[in-house]
Amino acid sequence: MDILQIIIFTIIKILIIVTIILLSVSYLVYFERKISAWAQNRIGPNRVGWAGALQPFADVLKLLLKEDIVPEVANKPIHTLAPVIALFVAFTTYAVIPFGPNINIFGFSVPLVVADVNIGILYILALTSLGVYAITLAGWSSGSKYSLLGGIRSSAQMISYEISMGFSVGGVLLLAQSLRPVDIVQAQSGWMWNAILQPIGFITFLVSAFAETNRLPFDLPEAEPELVGGFHTEYSSMKFAAFFLAEYANMFIASALIVTLYLGGWQFPYLDHFGLSAGWFAAISVAAFAVKVAALLFFFIWVRWSIPRFRYDQLMSLGWKVMFPLSLINIVWVAVLIMVFKI
Amino acid sequence: MALKRREKDLTFLEKIYIPEIVKGLSLTLKNMFKPKFTMQYPEEKFIPPASYRGRPVLVMEENGVERCVACGLCSRVCPPLAIEVQAAETENEKERYPVKFEINMLRCIFCGLCEEVCPEEAIVMSKDYELAFTNRKDALYGKDKLLTPVMQLQDRIDFLRNYK
Amino acid sequence: MPKFVLDGKEIEFEQGQTIIQAAKKNGITIPHFCWHESLSVSGNCRVCLVEIEKMPKLSIACATLAADGMVVYSASDKALSARNAVMEFELINHPLDCPICDEAGECKLQDYAYSHGAGESRFNEEKTHKDKRVPLGPLVMFDGDRCISCSRCIRFCDEIAKEPQLTFVKRGDRVTIVTYPGKQLDNPYSMNVTDICPVGALTSRDFRFKARVWELSKTKSVCNGCSRGCNINLEVRNNKVLRLTPRQNDEVNSFWMCDHGRVNTYKFINDENRVDGPYLRRGGTLVRSGWDEAFAAASSELKSYSKNEIAFIGSPYATCEDNYALTKFASSIIGTKHIDFMRHVDQTFGDNLLRKDDITPNSLGAEIVGVVPGKGGLNLEGIIKGIKDGNIKALYLIEDDLVEGNHELQEVFAKLDLFITHSTNFNKTTELADFVFPASTYAEKNGTIVNFEGRLQRLRPAVATFDVDRALEGMSLSRWDKFGTKFDSWAEGNKHDVRSTWRIIVGLSGAMGHKLKYGVAEEVFWDIAKNVSSFSGLDYGKVGELGAKLKLELNTKTVTA
């Protein structure tokens, strides 16, 4: 494969993925509304299209037509930049997440990942940390006390939880002996899923992911009762939509990352023993990945409509006094796995 | 400063959150499969019971005369001052009647105190809940909109006689 | 001083006082219907029964003279059960038509039924029926069913109005009140019976069904019907004066006021023909203009005449503040000495009770604050003659309709080159005027007036205008005033763009290039107190609710009648 072909394939993959993310994110909003309705014995959106299937488009249209209001005292360039950063971070993270095995198209072996980078995990951690900037800058540039408090909360929260997140990932890296997402997926063949091997790490990572994506029960940066809307109090129209989109895209990324790191990625256990053709193998793998991600997304939404928000001090003490030690214990446990059980 | 301790401390299981979280999650999951209560409003209409407090209306007797004698008690008791009454004299046996009776539906809070205080059973809460206006003027309901034949209000009047 | 004990409290009294009088003096009210402070004792309602030690039976407090060392219980079990029994008895034939009755809210029977009544009636029989809606006179309506036969109205006509017109007829439960054959209740004080009637049997035909009494805000003011200056309450709803009621002031009017004052002195405030905003004459017709525009035009007109060509006429209807501001404007800004005012005397109006022949409220006040010709200045006759002769070319008149019923003046004023007037309503005088400034009525401004015997009394605003805000000026507020918004049709009523005369003069002198430093009416009053000896040492606080007697100088001409 020469460089031109690589570029063409990469661009095609990027286009496919961006389309998929955008579509699934909008339907994620739809399902969030549906699931919340079901949990509350309601029906949910059902007016636009069949069973409300066109609701996401109606929502987007509505947001597009809204007036874009920027506060008088806002720092306008940064106020505009913040939602762009949020979206940028959300989309670029997806570049390194593998969503299927290598496939053969027109005689080329194409890996089903946009960029098969050998430091992919570092890349993801780096980019998700960048996401804090979006929220902090949004909060600061709005020139509103609520926004500022939301931004400050979010930076404190994200920094705290990034530590336990990083340590949890450490366990995965130790087992896979690689920073490459594709390698990590391959290391979990069969039932050797990291979620089973290191359950503590899985839980700490899962909880940290909730905190990193600002989802309930950790959505303190936008806690409505106290902060009106937190960092996006002063946002409206498409800028608000960008934050909204980024939040759900982040959820999507977080789910995909959890699947990659802990739930065997695109692998269907023992699929290679069934003797399927390469095409079927690839299709089932991609489907397995999609199902796993969908299940996690459902879990994200389900948790949101079940568990109330933490108090801020509870959030911090959970992060530092519970999650951080637990992730350290997980590292020790992984070490034991490697040294004693020789995995 | 002495810290205030809660009477019953959390047990270990409660402290590690996870079982409690699972309990909470299972509750919402169960609810997802329960029957829904949503009413498809414009197609399906809610028919309220007699105890429902909808838009307040004036009772019109069968001979087309209102029961109201414009005593002004509803106006006095109305917490948001929604009711304006102007009395005048008539030749009828009840010598006083409301020449103007106006309820500002933007102010009305449907508390039903007017109905409770009315000595003549002349103002009652109807079952009408479909109230929409596009300007302040439309929200002023005068006698033309308020007078309702007693036949249509019998349900509520019976309820009041039994329970008020 | 002799003392007796009432409900464990020692009470001093003067020899000859009844128990109820002594108690009232000491701030204790024993329930009563038929007893009234300034009427004779009738003792027929029996609701004031009290228990007195060593007396075998209960006694009525209104007719029992207090004696030294007496021990009285007004709320003992025995007294209370007797009072409850009397209440039940009163209510046997009293209809349950409070929702219709105008008295509701200020009804003694309602109040006592609430505090002493059983809450329900044991009387299952048909109540008696008497005549309802009987016009006893042009202003009073009688409802026989509601009457509790206390005889207050009969005693009022006999003793106060001194014109016996009412009497009881029939007996027992059929007793009712009628006018004597061939007579009707038309004495000039007839409407006071609606005030003293403890129930809704006698109601005012003027106020009938206009408003519930609890909807009215009450403002302490003074009647402007004649120079007596009876103390009144202005009762206002939705920024409209709906009725006047007398306010007790033993120095002036006791409990009473006359029907003329009650019925005829407030209607012009709500009238359709109020002057609303300044008007000036353009091409023969009066056109509405802005304030600044009117001030500028009037001042440039005034400046084109020499000071001896301009004359001023004050008003016995305007307050002392208004008249004083006018004299100040005339003397120090225009510099003329031609200033006077016209007295309005009606020889047929006065009587021995309250009404005075001088039918203006403030003629003495106008005179005291200086609306009299200066040395060498022309008086009223001189001014009129001057206009006829053409020596006086401009006239400045405040708040007085001089032309009404006076053909001579109509012709005289038509000769004027410049005629500026302040007026509350459009009338025959404004038809001739070149400038009409809208003046506040007595119900719309702060101010003071002086009655015929030199008592200075306060007017307080009860009706809000563009110039006077109800809440900001601390005017009395009803519940509806308090919580209304500009979107409520019942809150602000019809507000007029009018100003007090002194405010108009301040504005006009500003346009003339002279500043009168008056911000509120009281500042004008301070100036009067500084410069007029009779007023010295007074301020609004000292005038108070009941007025203050002026130190009149001996050389002041006493006002006729």
mmCIF file of C-alpha atoms in Angstrom, chain B residues 42-149:
data_model
loop_
_atom_site.group_PDB
_atom_site.id
_atom_site.type_symbol
_atom_site.label_atom_id
_atom_site.label_comp_id
_atom_site.label_asym_id
_atom_site.label_seq_id
_atom_site.Cartn_x
_atom_site.Cartn_y
_atom_site.Cartn_z
ATOM 1 C CA PRO B 42 -55.170 16.038 21.932
ATOM 2 C CA GLU B 43 -56.585 12.750 20.642
ATOM 3 C CA GLU B 44 -57.451 11.323 24.034
ATOM 4 C CA LYS B 45 -59.079 13.777 26.439
ATOM 5 C CA PHE B 46 -58.943 13.679 30.190
ATOM 6 C CA ILE B 47 -62.408 13.658 31.697
ATOM 7 C CA PRO B 48 -61.899 14.928 35.221
ATOM 8 C CA PRO B 49 -63.742 13.599 38.256
ATOM 9 C CA ALA B 50 -66.181 15.791 40.180
ATOM 10 C CA SER B 51 -63.472 16.715 42.658
ATOM 11 C CA TYR B 52 -61.419 18.362 39.877
ATOM 12 C CA ARG B 53 -60.875 22.090 40.098
ATOM 13 C CA GLY B 54 -60.890 23.487 36.588
ATOM 14 C CA ARG B 55 -61.782 26.958 35.382
ATOM 15 C CA PRO B 56 -64.159 28.735 37.803
ATOM 16 C CA VAL B 57 -67.548 29.510 36.254
ATOM 17 C CA LEU B 58 -70.770 31.252 37.267
ATOM 18 C CA VAL B 59 -73.886 29.140 37.676
ATOM 19 C CA MET B 60 -76.767 30.182 35.429
ATOM 20 C CA GLU B 61 -80.221 29.122 36.538
ATOM 21 C CA GLU B 62 -82.653 27.563 34.100
ATOM 22 C CA ASN B 63 -84.378 30.920 33.600
ATOM 23 C CA GLY B 64 -81.109 32.387 32.321
ATOM 24 C CA VAL B 65 -80.344 34.482 35.401
ATOM 25 C CA GLU B 66 -77.129 34.118 37.327
ATOM 26 C CA ARG B 67 -77.228 33.016 40.953
ATOM 27 C CA CYS B 68 -74.530 35.497 41.844
ATOM 28 C CA VAL B 69 -75.610 38.507 43.899
ATOM 29 C CA ALA B 70 -72.256 40.271 43.596
ATOM 30 C CA CYS B 71 -71.480 40.084 47.301
ATOM 31 C CA GLY B 72 -67.794 40.295 46.477
ATOM 32 C CA LEU B 73 -66.679 37.580 48.884
ATOM 33 C CA CYS B 74 -64.963 35.624 46.105
ATOM 34 C CA SER B 75 -63.148 38.769 45.117
ATOM 35 C CA ARG B 76 -62.129 39.364 48.722
ATOM 36 C CA VAL B 77 -60.934 35.834 49.377
ATOM 37 C CA CYS B 78 -59.150 35.358 46.056
ATOM 38 C CA PRO B 79 -55.456 35.077 46.976
ATOM 39 C CA PRO B 80 -54.127 36.322 43.616
ATOM 40 C CA LEU B 81 -56.891 38.962 43.195
ATOM 41 C CA ALA B 82 -58.149 37.420 39.990
ATOM 42 C CA ILE B 83 -61.794 38.327 40.432
ATOM 43 C CA GLU B 84 -63.353 41.711 39.862
ATOM 44 C CA VAL B 85 -67.030 42.209 40.686
ATOM 45 C CA GLN B 86 -69.130 45.300 40.130
ATOM 46 C CA ALA B 87 -72.608 45.142 41.593
ATOM 47 C CA ALA B 88 -75.744 46.943 40.437
ATOM 48 C CA GLU B 89 -79.418 46.970 41.268
ATOM 49 C CA THR B 90 -82.092 44.899 39.502
ATOM 50 C CA GLU B 91 -85.837 44.659 39.686
ATOM 51 C CA ASN B 92 -85.624 40.954 40.558
ATOM 52 C CA GLU B 93 -86.395 39.675 44.017
ATOM 53 C CA LYS B 94 -82.680 39.422 44.698
ATOM 54 C CA GLU B 95 -82.101 43.115 44.299
ATOM 55 C CA ARG B 96 -78.385 42.956 43.594
ATOM 56 C CA TYR B 97 -76.612 41.420 40.624
ATOM 57 C CA PRO B 98 -73.156 41.591 39.077
ATOM 58 C CA VAL B 99 -73.196 44.034 36.204
ATOM 59 C CA LYS B 100 -69.572 43.104 35.669
ATOM 60 C CA PHE B 101 -67.941 39.876 36.756
ATOM 61 C CA GLU B 102 -64.465 39.340 35.452
ATOM 62 C CA ILE B 103 -61.943 36.629 36.217
ATOM 63 C CA ASN B 104 -58.415 37.238 35.074
ATOM 64 C CA MET B 105 -57.350 33.738 34.098
ATOM 65 C CA LEU B 106 -53.722 34.838 34.094
ATOM 66 C CA ARG B 107 -54.036 35.506 37.804
ATOM 67 C CA CYS B 108 -56.294 32.588 38.745
ATOM 68 C CA ILE B 109 -54.513 29.787 40.592
ATOM 69 C CA PHE B 110 -57.455 27.360 40.679
ATOM 70 C CA CYS B 111 -57.424 27.179 44.463
ATOM 71 C CA GLY B 112 -61.215 26.991 44.658
ATOM 72 C CA LEU B 113 -61.492 29.414 47.584
ATOM 73 C CA CYS B 114 -64.075 31.456 45.649
ATOM 74 C CA GLU B 115 -66.262 28.393 45.376
ATOM 75 C CA GLU B 116 -65.770 27.574 49.042
ATOM 76 C CA VAL B 117 -66.655 31.052 50.253
ATOM 77 C CA CYS B 118 -69.634 31.629 47.950
ATOM 78 C CA PRO B 119 -72.820 31.896 50.040
ATOM 79 C CA GLU B 120 -75.064 31.416 47.010
ATOM 80 C CA GLU B 121 -73.358 28.410 45.373
ATOM 81 C CA ALA B 122 -73.011 30.727 42.420
ATOM 82 C CA ILE B 123 -69.389 30.227 41.472
ATOM 83 C CA VAL B 124 -68.122 26.672 41.080
ATOM 84 C CA MET B 125 -65.058 25.051 39.586
ATOM 85 C CA SER B 126 -65.863 23.489 36.239
ATOM 86 C CA LYS B 127 -64.067 20.644 34.503
ATOM 87 C CA ASP B 128 -62.690 22.917 31.817
ATOM 88 C CA TYR B 129 -58.906 22.836 31.767
ATOM 89 C CA GLU B 130 -58.213 23.904 28.197
ATOM 90 C CA LEU B 131 -57.184 27.532 28.636
ATOM 91 C CA ALA B 132 -54.925 29.224 26.169
ATOM 92 C CA PHE B 133 -54.623 32.861 25.209
ATOM 93 C CA THR B 134 -52.340 34.840 23.020
ATOM 94 C CA ASN B 135 -52.748 38.174 24.763
ATOM 95 C CA ARG B 136 -53.676 39.605 28.125
ATOM 96 C CA LYS B 137 -57.062 40.813 27.008
ATOM 97 C CA ASP B 138 -58.234 37.358 25.987
ATOM 98 C CA ALA B 139 -57.445 36.102 29.460
ATOM 99 C CA LEU B 140 -60.094 38.332 31.012
ATOM 100 C CA TYR B 141 -63.174 36.152 31.206
ATOM 101 C CA GLY B 142 -66.326 38.215 31.512
ATOM 102 C CA LYS B 143 -69.856 37.120 32.237
ATOM 103 C CA ASP B 144 -70.324 35.969 28.642
ATOM 104 C CA LYS B 145 -67.693 33.281 29.096
ATOM 105 C CA LEU B 146 -68.341 32.541 32.740
ATOM 106 C CA LEU B 147 -72.088 31.912 32.777
ATOM 107 C CA THR B 148 -72.698 28.189 32.476
ATOM 108 C CA PRO B 149 -76.082 26.438 32.669
#
